[in-house]
């Protein structure tokens, strides 16, 4: 049966277009129930005997939730207790339109066979499709469609031949009007909350209920604490006429009463608006998109240097402005004041489930408690739970439901327990969740696209491939590396020149565009390396086996091969798909030993010496062009093979072979970047590193000036040259400190689509063009670059998304986000393992250097451990010393002693575990000795004999 929808649409040119859409209605859409004898269905999802025991519904039944129940109670629907649920097409379409994250979660539930969720296509069923009536709103029409489908199911299931009680259908809605109409039409209908509370033996499900509006009002006080948020129509008008600015809300980690709103301007221009005080923050949560109104210039303030954490007992909703808000209001010089504003409305909430811990109420029988998120930028959340005793000391997840203007805190609900706080597995899960790292096991849909084993290279695969198995190829990687992306070769040609090849794993051969494995890799974006754990971007069969260029096995590769003379000048470049057989998988240390050992003269060692010699010349050429050599301390843990605790912590040593591999990877990336841009100027995926704004260098210039050293920052070359000659007599570590500080001044490098940008320059490498080609096992950007290069050399065919610059640009944005989150997760993992290391060490004394000075503290770097910590000079337990901060220096005078950046100090290091959720490394000053401030050096006991290392 064919229906048609007709409507008119205004075109951009001002004309009117009549649009007719055909809508097919069918008789062969089945109900999905095992009990049904009417439908001719091959497979079913809804069980014959649904087993949800309820005080309200003592009979077997299926559940049909309406759209708002799905949108607000998705945490309840995900629980394993909730089964045999019918999701109507009407509901699915509305959810998709209103919330992409919840739509994805709903689709995941539907695909989970054990949940017995069934999607019924009611909008195309002849007996359940309804037309919208004149004067009826779209929302009312959809509510009626849900009721009609529920009625159809009730009647349909009665026809089934069954000896037991007939199956019934229960409609769940929180809309009073919809509920009333459903009851009038004879349907079984309940509010979601009353149905969930009626389920027998599952009290914890009640905690997962999101609060309804009635509940929210019940929890809050009558006093209005915050200004009303403006409606979207007023906000849009204000944005249009310039009264308001739109930006992303970025809460402070150190001060819960302060935030900035990042406002993106035209092109690269952007501004930050400072927000101070509860009322001006106006219920914004980190990463919300908000509308702000600038305050008059005479009300602008300077960022506060006060550290304020929202800790301790819950603050009363009726509490007047506290001392903390008054502390913010310090007089500041005109120059230090920043544009200051207030939040007038929320454009888009970016709430997600948050990890943290419960602060149980001091009232014994109370069910209302405060939840403290692990991320200090998120406000505390008020939840209702009857499990407070069981949740003590546990890491849990909580979701925000809303933030009424009468409430000091947002209201939320319990989602699930993660495990005991401090437990390694639990803390690892917390950091993955908090940094939005996809870490679930690969689905069957993804794994179904893996090649069948045993896998071998067939004659068909060899078409358009060069056979390079005879070459002396080897790989050089960190110890323990199993996902080997790259291998190298170097040999002398008959004409006296050298041939150098970089061979990269051909991952794009195994991951084809658009399939489930490709979509999963694109979403993950990158492999995430934590201490002792790796979250793969692609399944392990590829990452550690079929794609990994291990020694003595044949592997598919994508090769970049140059003819180079002995002065490292490139004479010819070619690219080819290939087959290689690596002769050795070496660590950096093993490769270095071969190069240095003059008694070794085998082919692999000769290869390495040739590569190393060329790499030194290439590096010299790069530095002459202005490439920066920066520094950041990376640490390596030695892990106990039985307990998996860190038993030793060292900074990573870099060898010549690290630099050797890096030089050829850079050369390959630059060569490929030029090739794909020449072939596809509009859709090449490239990587750029923007030059930092001059203000970024202020702290570097001040630090150098304090030691009478001059640094030039007019260009990357000027910076590189001045860093090379920056020396202080008797202070060999000075140059390293300066390079560490210079690294902090840099901007983030980003992926972009060549057709969407005109500035391609990579500042740090001093290269006019750059991309990532050399790590496709662990970076999705490299897979896209491989596909572009394969099309460019006619080794593979193209596909529409590859040539679509809008889609490439959107993909680049996701990859930049995933890359940034991966870095943050890795840092958090290092921080956690550092805490574990110091937990078993007691108090240590170590030498360090002042990296930064603050108004009441110094930030100290301990080179031995690559560790940064803060020495505070205002302790709660003793009288504060006389402290004077000079911003110009910058310097900090504590009593009679003046601290400058890079001063040498000795400190104690210990773990402060008083706050189990926010454990931190605590440092106290030993030297220089300042009476009343410094502590005496504790005696450090010699360590017991080290247990065996799992290297």
Short mmCIF file of N, CA and C in Angstrom, two decimals, residues 95-251:
data_model
loop_
_atom_site.label_atom_id
_atom_site.label_comp_id
_atom_site.label_asym_id
_atom_site.label_seq_id
_atom_site.Cartn_x
_atom_site.Cartn_y
_atom_site.Cartn_z
N UNK A 95 14.48 9.67 19.19
CA UNK A 95 15.71 9.62 19.98
C UNK A 95 16.90 10.00 19.10
N UNK A 96 16.91 9.47 17.89
CA UNK A 96 18.01 9.77 16.96
C UNK A 96 18.09 11.27 16.69
N UNK A 97 16.93 11.90 16.56
CA UNK A 97 16.87 13.33 16.27
C UNK A 97 17.32 14.17 17.47
N UNK A 98 17.02 13.69 18.68
CA UNK A 98 17.24 14.52 19.88
C UNK A 98 18.55 14.25 20.61
N UNK A 99 19.13 13.06 20.48
CA UNK A 99 20.38 12.77 21.21
C UNK A 99 21.16 11.65 20.54
N UNK A 100 22.22 12.01 19.82
CA UNK A 100 23.05 11.01 19.14
C UNK A 100 23.70 10.01 20.12
N UNK A 101 24.24 10.47 21.29
CA UNK A 101 24.86 9.50 22.21
C UNK A 101 23.85 8.47 22.74
N UNK A 102 22.63 8.93 23.08
CA UNK A 102 21.63 7.99 23.62
C UNK A 102 21.13 7.07 22.51
N UNK A 103 21.03 7.59 21.30
CA UNK A 103 20.64 6.75 20.16
C UNK A 103 21.65 5.61 19.97
N UNK A 104 22.94 5.93 20.07
CA UNK A 104 23.97 4.89 19.94
C UNK A 104 23.85 3.86 21.05
N UNK A 105 23.62 4.33 22.27
CA UNK A 105 23.49 3.39 23.41
C UNK A 105 22.26 2.49 23.21
N UNK A 106 21.17 3.08 22.69
CA UNK A 106 19.95 2.30 22.45
C UNK A 106 20.20 1.25 21.38
N UNK A 107 20.88 1.62 20.31
CA UNK A 107 21.19 0.66 19.24
C UNK A 107 22.05 -0.49 19.79
N UNK A 108 23.00 -0.15 20.66
CA UNK A 108 23.86 -1.19 21.27
C UNK A 108 23.02 -2.17 22.09
N UNK A 109 22.02 -1.65 22.82
CA UNK A 109 21.16 -2.53 23.63
C UNK A 109 20.37 -3.46 22.70
N UNK A 110 19.83 -2.89 21.63
CA UNK A 110 19.02 -3.68 20.69
C UNK A 110 19.85 -4.81 20.09
N UNK A 111 21.14 -4.55 19.84
CA UNK A 111 22.01 -5.57 19.23
C UNK A 111 22.46 -6.63 20.23
N UNK A 112 22.20 -6.41 21.52
CA UNK A 112 22.61 -7.35 22.57
C UNK A 112 21.53 -8.43 22.69
N UNK A 113 21.79 -9.62 22.18
CA UNK A 113 20.76 -10.67 22.09
C UNK A 113 20.17 -11.02 23.45
N UNK A 114 21.01 -11.04 24.51
CA UNK A 114 20.54 -11.47 25.83
C UNK A 114 19.49 -10.51 26.40
N UNK A 115 19.41 -9.29 25.85
CA UNK A 115 18.47 -8.29 26.40
C UNK A 115 17.06 -8.46 25.83
N UNK A 116 16.92 -9.18 24.71
CA UNK A 116 15.60 -9.41 24.09
C UNK A 116 14.85 -8.10 23.80
N UNK A 117 15.57 -7.13 23.23
CA UNK A 117 14.92 -5.89 22.77
C UNK A 117 14.55 -6.09 21.30
N UNK A 118 13.38 -5.59 20.92
CA UNK A 118 12.93 -5.77 19.53
C UNK A 118 12.49 -4.42 18.96
N UNK A 119 12.98 -4.09 17.76
CA UNK A 119 12.57 -2.86 17.09
C UNK A 119 11.40 -3.17 16.15
N UNK A 120 10.27 -2.51 16.42
CA UNK A 120 9.06 -2.73 15.60
C UNK A 120 8.85 -1.52 14.69
N UNK A 121 8.78 -1.79 13.38
CA UNK A 121 8.67 -0.72 12.39
C UNK A 121 7.22 -0.29 12.24
N UNK A 122 6.71 0.38 13.28
CA UNK A 122 5.28 0.73 13.30
C UNK A 122 4.90 1.77 12.25
N UNK A 123 5.86 2.59 11.81
CA UNK A 123 5.54 3.65 10.84
C UNK A 123 5.33 3.10 9.43
N UNK A 124 5.68 1.80 9.20
CA UNK A 124 5.48 1.21 7.88
C UNK A 124 4.52 0.01 7.93
N UNK A 125 3.92 -0.19 9.09
CA UNK A 125 2.95 -1.28 9.24
C UNK A 125 1.56 -0.75 8.90
N UNK A 126 0.83 -1.49 8.06
CA UNK A 126 -0.48 -1.02 7.58
C UNK A 126 -1.44 -0.70 8.73
N UNK A 127 -1.36 -1.49 9.82
CA UNK A 127 -2.35 -1.32 10.90
C UNK A 127 -1.90 -0.38 12.00
N UNK A 128 -0.63 0.06 11.97
CA UNK A 128 -0.16 0.94 13.06
C UNK A 128 0.27 2.33 12.57
N UNK A 129 0.34 2.52 11.24
CA UNK A 129 0.68 3.85 10.72
C UNK A 129 -0.51 4.78 10.89
N UNK A 130 -0.23 6.01 11.31
CA UNK A 130 -1.31 7.01 11.41
C UNK A 130 -0.88 8.31 10.74
N UNK A 131 -1.84 9.02 10.19
CA UNK A 131 -1.59 10.34 9.59
C UNK A 131 -1.68 11.40 10.69
N UNK A 132 -0.95 12.47 10.50
CA UNK A 132 -1.06 13.60 11.43
C UNK A 132 -2.34 14.36 11.13
N UNK A 133 -3.12 14.63 12.16
CA UNK A 133 -4.40 15.28 11.98
C UNK A 133 -4.24 16.80 11.91
N UNK A 134 -5.21 17.49 11.28
CA UNK A 134 -5.13 18.96 11.21
C UNK A 134 -5.06 19.56 12.62
N UNK A 135 -4.11 20.48 12.82
CA UNK A 135 -3.98 21.15 14.12
C UNK A 135 -3.23 20.34 15.17
N UNK A 136 -2.84 19.11 14.85
CA UNK A 136 -2.14 18.25 15.81
C UNK A 136 -0.63 18.52 15.73
N UNK A 137 0.01 18.70 16.88
CA UNK A 137 1.46 18.93 16.88
C UNK A 137 2.17 17.62 16.55
N UNK A 138 3.42 17.74 16.11
CA UNK A 138 4.22 16.55 15.78
C UNK A 138 4.39 15.68 17.02
N UNK A 139 4.56 16.30 18.17
CA UNK A 139 4.75 15.57 19.41
C UNK A 139 3.49 14.77 19.78
N UNK A 140 2.31 15.44 19.64
CA UNK A 140 1.04 14.76 19.97
C UNK A 140 0.79 13.62 18.99
N UNK A 141 1.15 13.82 17.73
CA UNK A 141 0.97 12.76 16.72
C UNK A 141 1.82 11.55 17.07
N UNK A 142 3.08 11.80 17.51
CA UNK A 142 3.97 10.69 17.86
C UNK A 142 3.49 9.95 19.10
N UNK A 143 2.97 10.70 20.08
CA UNK A 143 2.40 10.06 21.28
C UNK A 143 1.23 9.15 20.88
N UNK A 144 0.39 9.65 19.95
CA UNK A 144 -0.76 8.86 19.50
C UNK A 144 -0.28 7.62 18.74
N UNK A 145 0.80 7.77 17.93
CA UNK A 145 1.35 6.63 17.19
C UNK A 145 1.84 5.55 18.15
N UNK A 146 2.45 5.96 19.26
CA UNK A 146 2.94 5.01 20.28
C UNK A 146 1.76 4.27 20.91
N UNK A 147 0.68 5.02 21.21
CA UNK A 147 -0.50 4.39 21.83
C UNK A 147 -1.17 3.41 20.85
N UNK A 148 -1.24 3.80 19.57
CA UNK A 148 -1.85 2.93 18.56
C UNK A 148 -1.05 1.63 18.42
N UNK A 149 0.29 1.73 18.40
CA UNK A 149 1.14 0.54 18.27
C UNK A 149 1.00 -0.35 19.51
N UNK A 150 0.93 0.27 20.71
CA UNK A 150 0.77 -0.50 21.94
C UNK A 150 -0.57 -1.25 21.94
N UNK A 151 -1.62 -0.57 21.43
CA UNK A 151 -2.96 -1.18 21.35
C UNK A 151 -2.94 -2.36 20.36
N UNK A 152 -2.25 -2.15 19.24
CA UNK A 152 -2.15 -3.21 18.24
C UNK A 152 -1.48 -4.45 18.83
N UNK A 153 -0.37 -4.25 19.55
CA UNK A 153 0.35 -5.36 20.18
C UNK A 153 -0.56 -6.10 21.16
N UNK A 154 -1.32 -5.34 21.97
CA UNK A 154 -2.21 -5.96 22.97
C UNK A 154 -3.21 -6.88 22.29
N UNK A 155 -3.83 -6.38 21.21
CA UNK A 155 -4.84 -7.16 20.48
C UNK A 155 -4.19 -8.34 19.75
N UNK A 156 -3.03 -8.06 19.15
CA UNK A 156 -2.34 -9.07 18.33
C UNK A 156 -1.92 -10.28 19.17
N UNK A 157 -1.36 -10.02 20.36
CA UNK A 157 -0.87 -11.11 21.20
C UNK A 157 -2.01 -11.95 21.78
N UNK A 158 -3.23 -11.37 21.87
CA UNK A 158 -4.39 -12.13 22.37
C UNK A 158 -4.76 -13.27 21.42
N UNK A 159 -4.41 -13.09 20.13
CA UNK A 159 -4.78 -14.10 19.12
C UNK A 159 -3.91 -15.36 19.22
N UNK A 160 -2.78 -15.25 19.92
CA UNK A 160 -1.85 -16.38 19.99
C UNK A 160 -2.44 -17.50 20.82
N UNK A 161 -2.26 -18.73 20.32
CA UNK A 161 -2.75 -19.89 21.07
C UNK A 161 -1.77 -20.18 22.20
N UNK A 162 -2.24 -20.11 23.43
CA UNK A 162 -1.36 -20.34 24.57
C UNK A 162 -2.15 -20.91 25.73
N UNK A 163 -1.54 -21.90 26.40
CA UNK A 163 -2.21 -22.50 27.56
C UNK A 163 -2.04 -21.61 28.79
N UNK A 164 -0.98 -20.82 28.80
CA UNK A 164 -0.70 -19.98 29.97
C UNK A 164 -1.47 -18.66 29.86
N UNK A 165 -1.22 -17.79 30.85
CA UNK A 165 -1.85 -16.46 30.81
C UNK A 165 -1.44 -15.75 29.53
N UNK A 166 -2.40 -15.03 28.90
CA UNK A 166 -2.03 -14.30 27.67
C UNK A 166 -1.01 -13.21 27.98
N UNK A 167 -0.09 -13.02 27.06
CA UNK A 167 0.92 -11.98 27.23
C UNK A 167 0.28 -10.60 27.11
N UNK A 168 0.72 -9.69 27.97
CA UNK A 168 0.20 -8.32 27.93
C UNK A 168 1.32 -7.36 27.58
N UNK A 169 0.92 -6.13 27.27
CA UNK A 169 1.89 -5.09 26.92
C UNK A 169 1.71 -3.93 27.88
N UNK A 170 2.82 -3.48 28.48
CA UNK A 170 2.78 -2.36 29.43
C UNK A 170 3.47 -1.17 28.79
N UNK A 171 2.75 -0.06 28.70
CA UNK A 171 3.30 1.19 28.16
C UNK A 171 3.88 2.00 29.32
N UNK A 172 5.12 2.47 29.16
CA UNK A 172 5.75 3.32 30.18
C UNK A 172 5.85 4.75 29.66
N UNK A 173 5.28 5.69 30.41
CA UNK A 173 5.36 7.11 30.03
C UNK A 173 5.33 7.96 31.29
N UNK A 174 6.05 9.06 31.28
CA UNK A 174 6.01 10.01 32.40
C UNK A 174 5.17 11.23 32.06
N UNK A 175 4.58 11.23 30.86
CA UNK A 175 3.73 12.33 30.42
C UNK A 175 2.31 12.07 30.92
N UNK A 176 1.82 12.94 31.80
CA UNK A 176 0.51 12.74 32.43
C UNK A 176 -0.61 12.70 31.39
N UNK A 177 -0.53 13.60 30.38
CA UNK A 177 -1.56 13.64 29.34
C UNK A 177 -1.58 12.37 28.52
N UNK A 178 -0.41 11.89 28.14
CA UNK A 178 -0.28 10.66 27.36
C UNK A 178 -0.79 9.47 28.17
N UNK A 179 -0.47 9.45 29.46
CA UNK A 179 -0.89 8.36 30.35
C UNK A 179 -2.42 8.30 30.44
N UNK A 180 -3.00 9.47 30.58
CA UNK A 180 -4.47 9.54 30.72
C UNK A 180 -5.16 9.03 29.45
N UNK A 181 -4.67 9.45 28.29
CA UNK A 181 -5.28 9.02 27.02
C UNK A 181 -5.09 7.52 26.81
N UNK A 182 -3.92 6.99 27.24
CA UNK A 182 -3.66 5.56 27.12
C UNK A 182 -4.63 4.76 27.99
N UNK A 183 -4.89 5.25 29.20
CA UNK A 183 -5.83 4.58 30.12
C UNK A 183 -7.24 4.61 29.55
N UNK A 184 -7.62 5.73 28.93
CA UNK A 184 -8.95 5.86 28.34
C UNK A 184 -9.16 4.88 27.20
N UNK A 185 -8.04 4.54 26.50
CA UNK A 185 -8.17 3.59 25.39
C UNK A 185 -7.96 2.14 25.84
N UNK A 186 -7.91 1.93 27.16
CA UNK A 186 -7.86 0.57 27.70
C UNK A 186 -6.48 -0.05 27.75
N UNK A 187 -5.44 0.76 27.67
CA UNK A 187 -4.08 0.22 27.71
C UNK A 187 -3.58 0.10 29.15
N UNK A 188 -2.68 -0.84 29.37
CA UNK A 188 -1.97 -0.94 30.66
C UNK A 188 -0.84 0.07 30.60
N UNK A 189 -0.83 1.06 31.49
CA UNK A 189 0.15 2.13 31.41
C UNK A 189 0.59 2.54 32.82
N UNK A 190 1.91 2.75 32.98
CA UNK A 190 2.45 3.19 34.27
C UNK A 190 3.52 4.23 34.03
N UNK A 191 3.76 5.02 35.06
CA UNK A 191 4.94 5.91 35.04
C UNK A 191 6.17 5.03 35.20
N UNK A 192 7.26 5.44 34.58
CA UNK A 192 8.48 4.63 34.61
C UNK A 192 8.92 4.37 36.04
N UNK A 193 8.86 5.39 36.88
CA UNK A 193 9.35 5.25 38.26
C UNK A 193 8.52 4.24 39.04
N UNK A 194 7.18 4.30 38.90
CA UNK A 194 6.36 3.37 39.69
C UNK A 194 6.55 1.93 39.20
N UNK A 195 6.80 1.77 37.89
CA UNK A 195 7.04 0.42 37.37
C UNK A 195 8.38 -0.13 37.89
N UNK A 196 9.44 0.68 37.82
CA UNK A 196 10.77 0.23 38.27
C UNK A 196 10.74 -0.09 39.76
N UNK A 197 10.06 0.74 40.55
CA UNK A 197 9.98 0.49 42.00
C UNK A 197 9.19 -0.77 42.31
N UNK A 198 8.36 -1.21 41.35
CA UNK A 198 7.54 -2.40 41.60
C UNK A 198 8.28 -3.70 41.31
N UNK A 199 9.46 -3.61 40.66
CA UNK A 199 10.20 -4.83 40.30
C UNK A 199 10.75 -5.49 41.56
N UNK A 200 10.53 -6.77 41.68
CA UNK A 200 10.87 -7.50 42.92
C UNK A 200 12.35 -7.88 42.92
N UNK A 201 12.99 -7.61 44.06
CA UNK A 201 14.38 -8.07 44.26
C UNK A 201 15.43 -7.27 43.53
N UNK A 202 15.10 -6.06 43.07
CA UNK A 202 16.09 -5.23 42.38
C UNK A 202 16.06 -3.79 42.90
N UNK A 203 16.30 -3.60 44.20
CA UNK A 203 16.23 -2.24 44.75
C UNK A 203 17.27 -1.29 44.17
N UNK A 204 18.44 -1.85 43.72
CA UNK A 204 19.49 -0.97 43.19
C UNK A 204 19.07 -0.28 41.89
N UNK A 205 18.07 -0.87 41.19
CA UNK A 205 17.58 -0.25 39.96
C UNK A 205 16.96 1.12 40.23
N UNK A 206 16.38 1.27 41.41
CA UNK A 206 15.72 2.53 41.77
C UNK A 206 16.76 3.66 41.80
N UNK A 207 17.98 3.34 42.25
CA UNK A 207 19.04 4.36 42.30
C UNK A 207 19.41 4.86 40.91
N UNK A 208 19.18 4.03 39.90
CA UNK A 208 19.58 4.40 38.54
C UNK A 208 18.53 5.27 37.85
N UNK A 209 17.38 5.46 38.50
CA UNK A 209 16.34 6.30 37.92
C UNK A 209 16.79 7.75 37.86
N UNK A 210 16.67 8.35 36.68
CA UNK A 210 16.92 9.79 36.58
C UNK A 210 15.76 10.51 37.26
N UNK A 211 16.04 11.64 37.91
CA UNK A 211 15.00 12.37 38.64
C UNK A 211 14.00 12.98 37.69
N UNK A 212 12.73 12.88 38.04
CA UNK A 212 11.68 13.58 37.27
C UNK A 212 11.64 15.02 37.76
N UNK A 213 10.93 15.88 37.06
CA UNK A 213 10.84 17.28 37.46
C UNK A 213 10.25 17.43 38.85
N UNK A 214 9.29 16.57 39.19
CA UNK A 214 8.68 16.63 40.53
C UNK A 214 9.73 16.35 41.59
N UNK A 215 10.57 15.34 41.35
CA UNK A 215 11.62 14.99 42.31
C UNK A 215 12.61 16.14 42.47
N UNK A 216 12.95 16.78 41.35
CA UNK A 216 13.94 17.86 41.39
C UNK A 216 13.45 18.99 42.28
N UNK A 217 12.17 19.32 42.13
CA UNK A 217 11.61 20.40 42.95
C UNK A 217 11.56 20.01 44.41
N UNK A 218 11.34 18.74 44.67
CA UNK A 218 11.25 18.23 46.04
C UNK A 218 12.58 18.37 46.77
N UNK A 219 13.68 18.16 46.04
CA UNK A 219 15.01 18.17 46.66
C UNK A 219 15.50 19.58 46.95
N UNK A 220 15.11 20.55 46.15
CA UNK A 220 15.70 21.88 46.25
C UNK A 220 14.96 22.76 47.25
N UNK A 221 15.62 23.87 47.60
CA UNK A 221 15.00 24.82 48.54
C UNK A 221 14.10 25.78 47.78
N UNK A 222 13.45 26.65 48.51
CA UNK A 222 12.55 27.61 47.86
C UNK A 222 13.30 28.86 47.42
N UNK A 223 14.50 29.07 47.97
CA UNK A 223 15.25 30.29 47.65
C UNK A 223 15.91 30.16 46.28
N UNK A 224 15.77 31.20 45.45
CA UNK A 224 16.41 31.19 44.13
C UNK A 224 17.88 31.56 44.31
N UNK A 225 18.77 30.65 43.91
CA UNK A 225 20.21 30.87 44.07
C UNK A 225 20.86 31.41 42.80
N UNK A 226 20.25 31.08 41.66
CA UNK A 226 20.88 31.43 40.38
C UNK A 226 19.89 32.20 39.51
N UNK A 227 20.41 33.06 38.61
CA UNK A 227 19.53 33.72 37.65
C UNK A 227 18.89 32.70 36.70
N UNK A 228 17.70 33.02 36.21
CA UNK A 228 17.01 32.17 35.23
C UNK A 228 17.84 32.12 33.96
N UNK A 229 17.96 30.94 33.34
CA UNK A 229 18.60 30.85 32.02
C UNK A 229 17.66 31.43 30.97
N UNK A 230 18.21 32.21 30.05
CA UNK A 230 17.38 32.80 29.00
C UNK A 230 16.95 31.72 28.01
N UNK A 231 15.74 31.87 27.42
CA UNK A 231 15.32 30.90 26.39
C UNK A 231 16.20 31.03 25.15
N UNK A 232 16.24 29.95 24.36
CA UNK A 232 17.11 29.89 23.18
C UNK A 232 16.81 31.02 22.19
N UNK A 233 15.54 31.41 22.07
CA UNK A 233 15.18 32.47 21.11
C UNK A 233 15.84 33.79 21.51
N UNK A 234 15.86 34.11 22.83
CA UNK A 234 16.50 35.33 23.31
C UNK A 234 18.01 35.26 23.11
N UNK A 235 18.57 34.07 23.36
CA UNK A 235 20.02 33.89 23.20
C UNK A 235 20.42 34.11 21.75
N UNK A 236 19.65 33.50 20.82
CA UNK A 236 20.00 33.63 19.39
C UNK A 236 19.92 35.08 18.93
N UNK A 237 18.92 35.79 19.43
CA UNK A 237 18.80 37.21 19.07
C UNK A 237 19.99 38.00 19.63
N UNK A 238 20.39 37.68 20.87
CA UNK A 238 21.53 38.37 21.50
C UNK A 238 22.85 38.08 20.81
N UNK A 239 23.01 36.82 20.32
CA UNK A 239 24.23 36.45 19.59
C UNK A 239 24.29 37.21 18.27
N UNK A 240 23.11 37.38 17.66
CA UNK A 240 23.04 38.03 16.36
C UNK A 240 23.39 39.52 16.45
N UNK A 241 22.89 40.19 17.53
CA UNK A 241 23.15 41.63 17.64
C UNK A 241 24.41 41.96 18.45
N UNK A 242 25.13 40.90 18.89
CA UNK A 242 26.40 41.13 19.57
C UNK A 242 26.32 41.37 21.06
N UNK A 243 25.12 41.26 21.64
CA UNK A 243 24.97 41.43 23.10
C UNK A 243 25.61 40.28 23.84
N UNK A 244 25.49 39.07 23.28
CA UNK A 244 26.04 37.87 23.91
C UNK A 244 27.13 37.27 23.03
N UNK A 245 27.97 36.46 23.66
CA UNK A 245 29.00 35.69 22.95
C UNK A 245 28.77 34.22 23.21
N UNK A 246 29.04 33.38 22.22
CA UNK A 246 28.90 31.93 22.38
C UNK A 246 30.28 31.31 22.54
N UNK A 247 30.40 30.40 23.51
CA UNK A 247 31.70 29.76 23.70
C UNK A 247 31.60 28.49 24.53
N UNK A 248 32.74 27.83 24.69
CA UNK A 248 32.81 26.58 25.46
C UNK A 248 33.26 26.89 26.88
N UNK A 249 32.51 26.38 27.84
CA UNK A 249 32.76 26.64 29.26
C UNK A 249 33.90 25.74 29.75
N UNK A 250 34.95 26.35 30.28
CA UNK A 250 36.11 25.59 30.77
C UNK A 250 36.33 25.92 32.24
N UNK A 251 35.89 25.01 33.10
CA UNK A 251 36.02 25.20 34.54
C UNK A 251 37.48 25.06 34.96
#
